[in-house]
């Protein structure tokens, strides 16, 4: 569970803000085994070693901010309905209230941003909102708020025209979401 939470937190950090030189140096130490996820983590480490912070900054802006909007819209509501503020966001806000998860005051993005959802999953696993959530509660949150769209978002990130450093981030995220979905199914 600790490793799952760490991987969710890594994805959250990379998608919430532009990694600085220190973060890139930390990520550059990532290595993995011969599994698909291990190879993806190794590729992310290699991308961080080759990364130039200013180029990663430009790439982040092209992907997620852009002029008017970025190449990708990292919101659950958008992926599920085509609109940013829609029913999936309302359901998430209800679940956040029920689970005792408060919106961070300094965040301006809607709560269904992929980074926020990854952060929430890490918090549920680690117990950041009280006791660690039971596996059934983690699964319910995942199945409702990440499962229906996150793997597709990460696949889009992996294939995005502007993706260079973020291509292996997309690969790690896609593979991890697939593993999580399978593991939750097997645990049922």
Tab-separated table of C-alpha atoms in Angstrom:
chain	number	residue	atom	x	y	z
A	1	UNK	CA	0.000	0.000	0.000
A	2	UNK	CA	2.858	2.368	0.785
A	3	UNK	CA	4.274	1.904	-2.721
A	4	UNK	CA	0.831	2.423	-4.289
A	5	UNK	CA	0.425	5.655	-2.343
A	6	UNK	CA	3.893	6.811	-3.378
A	7	UNK	CA	3.136	6.189	-7.037
A	8	UNK	CA	-0.167	8.060	-6.801
A	9	UNK	CA	1.660	10.927	-5.088
A	10	UNK	CA	4.396	11.002	-7.757
A	11	UNK	CA	1.780	11.230	-10.510
A	12	UNK	CA	-0.045	13.942	-8.561
A	13	UNK	CA	3.121	16.001	-8.177
A	14	UNK	CA	4.075	15.717	-11.839
A	15	UNK	CA	0.601	16.670	-13.023
A	16	UNK	CA	-0.166	19.408	-10.492
A	17	UNK	CA	2.832	21.577	-11.251
A	18	UNK	CA	5.982	21.825	-13.327
A	19	UNK	CA	8.768	19.772	-11.764
A	20	UNK	CA	11.757	21.878	-10.781
A	21	UNK	CA	15.401	20.821	-11.091
A	22	UNK	CA	15.359	19.194	-7.628
A	23	UNK	CA	12.264	17.119	-8.456
A	24	UNK	CA	13.762	16.099	-11.797
A	25	UNK	CA	16.945	14.992	-10.010
A	26	UNK	CA	14.860	12.873	-7.611
A	27	UNK	CA	12.914	11.304	-10.470
A	28	UNK	CA	16.139	10.663	-12.399
A	29	UNK	CA	17.005	8.010	-9.780
A	30	UNK	CA	13.939	5.918	-10.650
A	31	UNK	CA	14.645	2.434	-11.908
A	32	UNK	CA	12.436	-0.561	-12.357
A	33	UNK	CA	12.380	-4.245	-13.063
A	34	UNK	CA	11.426	-6.054	-16.279
A	35	UNK	CA	7.661	-5.657	-15.731
A	36	UNK	CA	5.745	-3.178	-17.860
A	37	UNK	CA	5.479	-0.789	-14.903
A	38	UNK	CA	9.149	-1.267	-14.020
A	39	UNK	CA	10.207	-0.480	-17.575
A	40	UNK	CA	7.943	2.575	-17.605
A	41	UNK	CA	9.495	3.821	-14.349
A	42	UNK	CA	12.973	3.303	-15.810
A	43	UNK	CA	11.955	5.285	-18.897
A	44	UNK	CA	10.654	8.083	-16.652
A	45	UNK	CA	13.969	8.119	-14.778
A	46	UNK	CA	15.860	8.326	-18.075
A	47	UNK	CA	13.580	11.143	-19.284
A	48	UNK	CA	14.253	13.066	-16.068
A	49	UNK	CA	18.011	12.604	-16.499
A	50	UNK	CA	17.794	14.034	-20.027
A	51	UNK	CA	15.308	16.789	-19.144
A	52	UNK	CA	16.071	20.484	-19.309
A	53	UNK	CA	13.852	22.307	-16.767
A	54	UNK	CA	12.905	25.119	-19.154
A	55	UNK	CA	11.893	22.605	-21.817
A	56	UNK	CA	9.774	20.653	-19.299
A	57	UNK	CA	8.176	23.973	-18.319
A	58	UNK	CA	7.293	24.684	-21.970
A	59	UNK	CA	5.969	21.154	-22.424
A	60	UNK	CA	3.775	21.401	-19.307
A	61	UNK	CA	2.298	24.660	-20.581
A	62	UNK	CA	1.663	23.230	-24.051
A	63	UNK	CA	0.008	20.121	-22.626
A	64	UNK	CA	-2.084	21.531	-19.791
A	65	UNK	CA	-2.354	25.324	-20.055
A	66	UNK	CA	-1.786	26.569	-23.595
A	67	UNK	CA	-3.212	29.770	-24.996
A	68	UNK	CA	-6.843	29.412	-24.015
A	69	UNK	CA	-6.369	25.720	-23.236
A	70	UNK	CA	-3.723	23.046	-23.433
A	71	UNK	CA	-3.541	20.026	-25.671
A	72	UNK	CA	-5.145	17.927	-22.907
A	73	UNK	CA	-7.929	18.655	-20.427
A	74	UNK	CA	-6.960	16.739	-17.261
A	75	UNK	CA	-10.445	16.731	-15.685
A	76	UNK	CA	-12.713	13.785	-15.037
A	77	UNK	CA	-15.839	15.724	-15.972
A	78	UNK	CA	-14.342	16.698	-19.315
A	79	UNK	CA	-13.330	13.135	-20.160
A	80	UNK	CA	-16.700	11.728	-19.108
A	81	UNK	CA	-19.094	14.395	-20.422
A	82	UNK	CA	-17.158	16.827	-22.606
A	83	UNK	CA	-17.659	19.666	-20.092
A	84	UNK	CA	-15.384	20.757	-17.233
A	85	UNK	CA	-18.012	21.514	-14.592
A	86	UNK	CA	-20.527	18.677	-14.800
A	87	UNK	CA	-22.122	15.826	-12.843
A	88	UNK	CA	-18.902	13.834	-12.250
A	89	UNK	CA	-17.462	16.863	-10.420
A	90	UNK	CA	-20.638	17.210	-8.339
A	91	UNK	CA	-20.458	13.495	-7.385
A	92	UNK	CA	-16.793	13.913	-6.461
A	93	UNK	CA	-17.585	16.879	-4.220
A	94	UNK	CA	-20.261	14.804	-2.452
A	95	UNK	CA	-17.793	11.961	-1.908
A	96	UNK	CA	-15.134	14.382	-0.697
A	97	UNK	CA	-17.532	15.734	1.936
A	98	UNK	CA	-18.494	12.209	3.002
A	99	UNK	CA	-14.832	11.136	3.254
A	100	UNK	CA	-13.689	14.297	5.057
A	101	UNK	CA	-11.540	15.534	2.176
A	102	UNK	CA	-11.326	19.319	2.006
A	103	UNK	CA	-10.367	21.283	-1.076
A	104	UNK	CA	-6.961	22.921	-0.689
A	105	UNK	CA	-7.411	26.672	-0.389
A	106	UNK	CA	-4.547	27.565	-2.738
A	107	UNK	CA	-5.809	25.360	-5.609
A	108	UNK	CA	-7.854	27.010	-8.328
A	109	UNK	CA	-8.441	23.922	-10.500
A	110	UNK	CA	-11.659	21.894	-10.209
A	111	UNK	CA	-11.304	18.998	-7.786
A	112	UNK	CA	-11.588	16.386	-10.550
A	113	UNK	CA	-8.176	17.345	-11.957
A	114	UNK	CA	-6.158	14.140	-12.390
A	115	UNK	CA	-3.480	15.413	-9.992
A	116	UNK	CA	-6.027	16.075	-7.246
A	117	UNK	CA	-7.622	12.662	-7.712
A	118	UNK	CA	-4.234	10.937	-7.496
A	119	UNK	CA	-3.477	12.932	-4.351
A	120	UNK	CA	-6.833	11.898	-2.869
A	121	UNK	CA	-6.155	8.227	-3.621
A	122	UNK	CA	-2.761	8.490	-1.912
A	123	UNK	CA	-4.438	10.119	1.081
A	124	UNK	CA	-7.104	7.418	1.287
A	125	UNK	CA	-4.443	4.706	1.214
A	126	UNK	CA	-2.195	6.406	3.798
A	127	UNK	CA	-4.934	7.703	6.075
A	128	UNK	CA	-4.426	11.416	5.432
A	129	UNK	CA	-8.162	12.033	5.961
A	130	UNK	CA	-8.508	9.952	9.111
A	131	UNK	CA	-7.872	6.224	9.313
A	132	UNK	CA	-6.554	4.559	6.166
A	133	UNK	CA	-9.521	3.689	3.983
A	134	UNK	CA	-10.541	0.062	3.748
A	135	UNK	CA	-9.869	-1.560	0.391
A	136	UNK	CA	-13.597	-1.472	-0.438
A	137	UNK	CA	-13.673	2.311	0.083
A	138	UNK	CA	-10.528	2.750	-2.024
A	139	UNK	CA	-12.106	0.667	-4.766
A	140	UNK	CA	-15.365	2.624	-4.647
A	141	UNK	CA	-13.466	5.907	-4.976
A	142	UNK	CA	-11.289	4.541	-7.795
A	143	UNK	CA	-14.216	2.954	-9.661
A	144	UNK	CA	-16.237	6.170	-9.483
A	145	UNK	CA	-13.635	8.884	-9.986
A	146	UNK	CA	-10.585	7.390	-11.743
A	147	UNK	CA	-11.486	4.056	-13.294
A	148	UNK	CA	-13.872	5.375	-15.954
A	149	UNK	CA	-11.359	7.770	-17.528
A	150	UNK	CA	-7.855	7.980	-15.983
A	151	UNK	CA	-6.233	5.235	-18.083
A	152	UNK	CA	-7.569	6.943	-21.220
A	153	UNK	CA	-6.185	10.312	-20.050
A	154	UNK	CA	-2.771	8.765	-19.398
A	155	UNK	CA	-2.838	7.062	-22.825
A	156	UNK	CA	-3.640	10.458	-24.358
A	157	UNK	CA	-0.744	11.999	-22.416
A	158	UNK	CA	1.564	9.239	-23.622
A	159	UNK	CA	0.565	9.913	-27.248
A	160	UNK	CA	0.223	13.713	-27.086
A	161	UNK	CA	1.984	15.714	-29.771
A	162	UNK	CA	3.634	17.914	-27.125
A	163	UNK	CA	4.736	14.979	-24.930
A	164	UNK	CA	8.417	14.332	-24.517
A	165	UNK	CA	9.194	14.256	-20.797
A	166	UNK	CA	5.509	13.582	-20.131
A	167	UNK	CA	5.323	10.594	-22.499
A	168	UNK	CA	6.740	8.190	-19.871
A	169	UNK	CA	4.595	9.903	-17.205
A	170	UNK	CA	1.602	8.925	-19.339
A	171	UNK	CA	2.925	5.403	-19.729
A	172	UNK	CA	3.481	4.992	-15.976
A	173	UNK	CA	0.023	6.364	-15.248
A	174	UNK	CA	-1.729	4.216	-17.871
A	175	UNK	CA	-0.072	1.008	-16.721
A	176	UNK	CA	-0.649	1.835	-13.051
A	177	UNK	CA	-4.347	2.565	-13.632
A	178	UNK	CA	-4.689	-0.766	-15.463
A	179	UNK	CA	-2.957	-2.578	-12.584
A	180	UNK	CA	-5.171	-0.856	-10.017
A	181	UNK	CA	-8.362	-1.752	-11.902
A	182	UNK	CA	-7.287	-5.398	-12.230
A	183	UNK	CA	-6.188	-5.632	-8.599
A	184	UNK	CA	-9.480	-4.189	-7.345
A	185	UNK	CA	-11.400	-6.684	-9.497
A	186	UNK	CA	-9.326	-9.580	-8.175
A	187	UNK	CA	-9.809	-8.453	-4.563
A	188	UNK	CA	-13.600	-8.459	-4.886
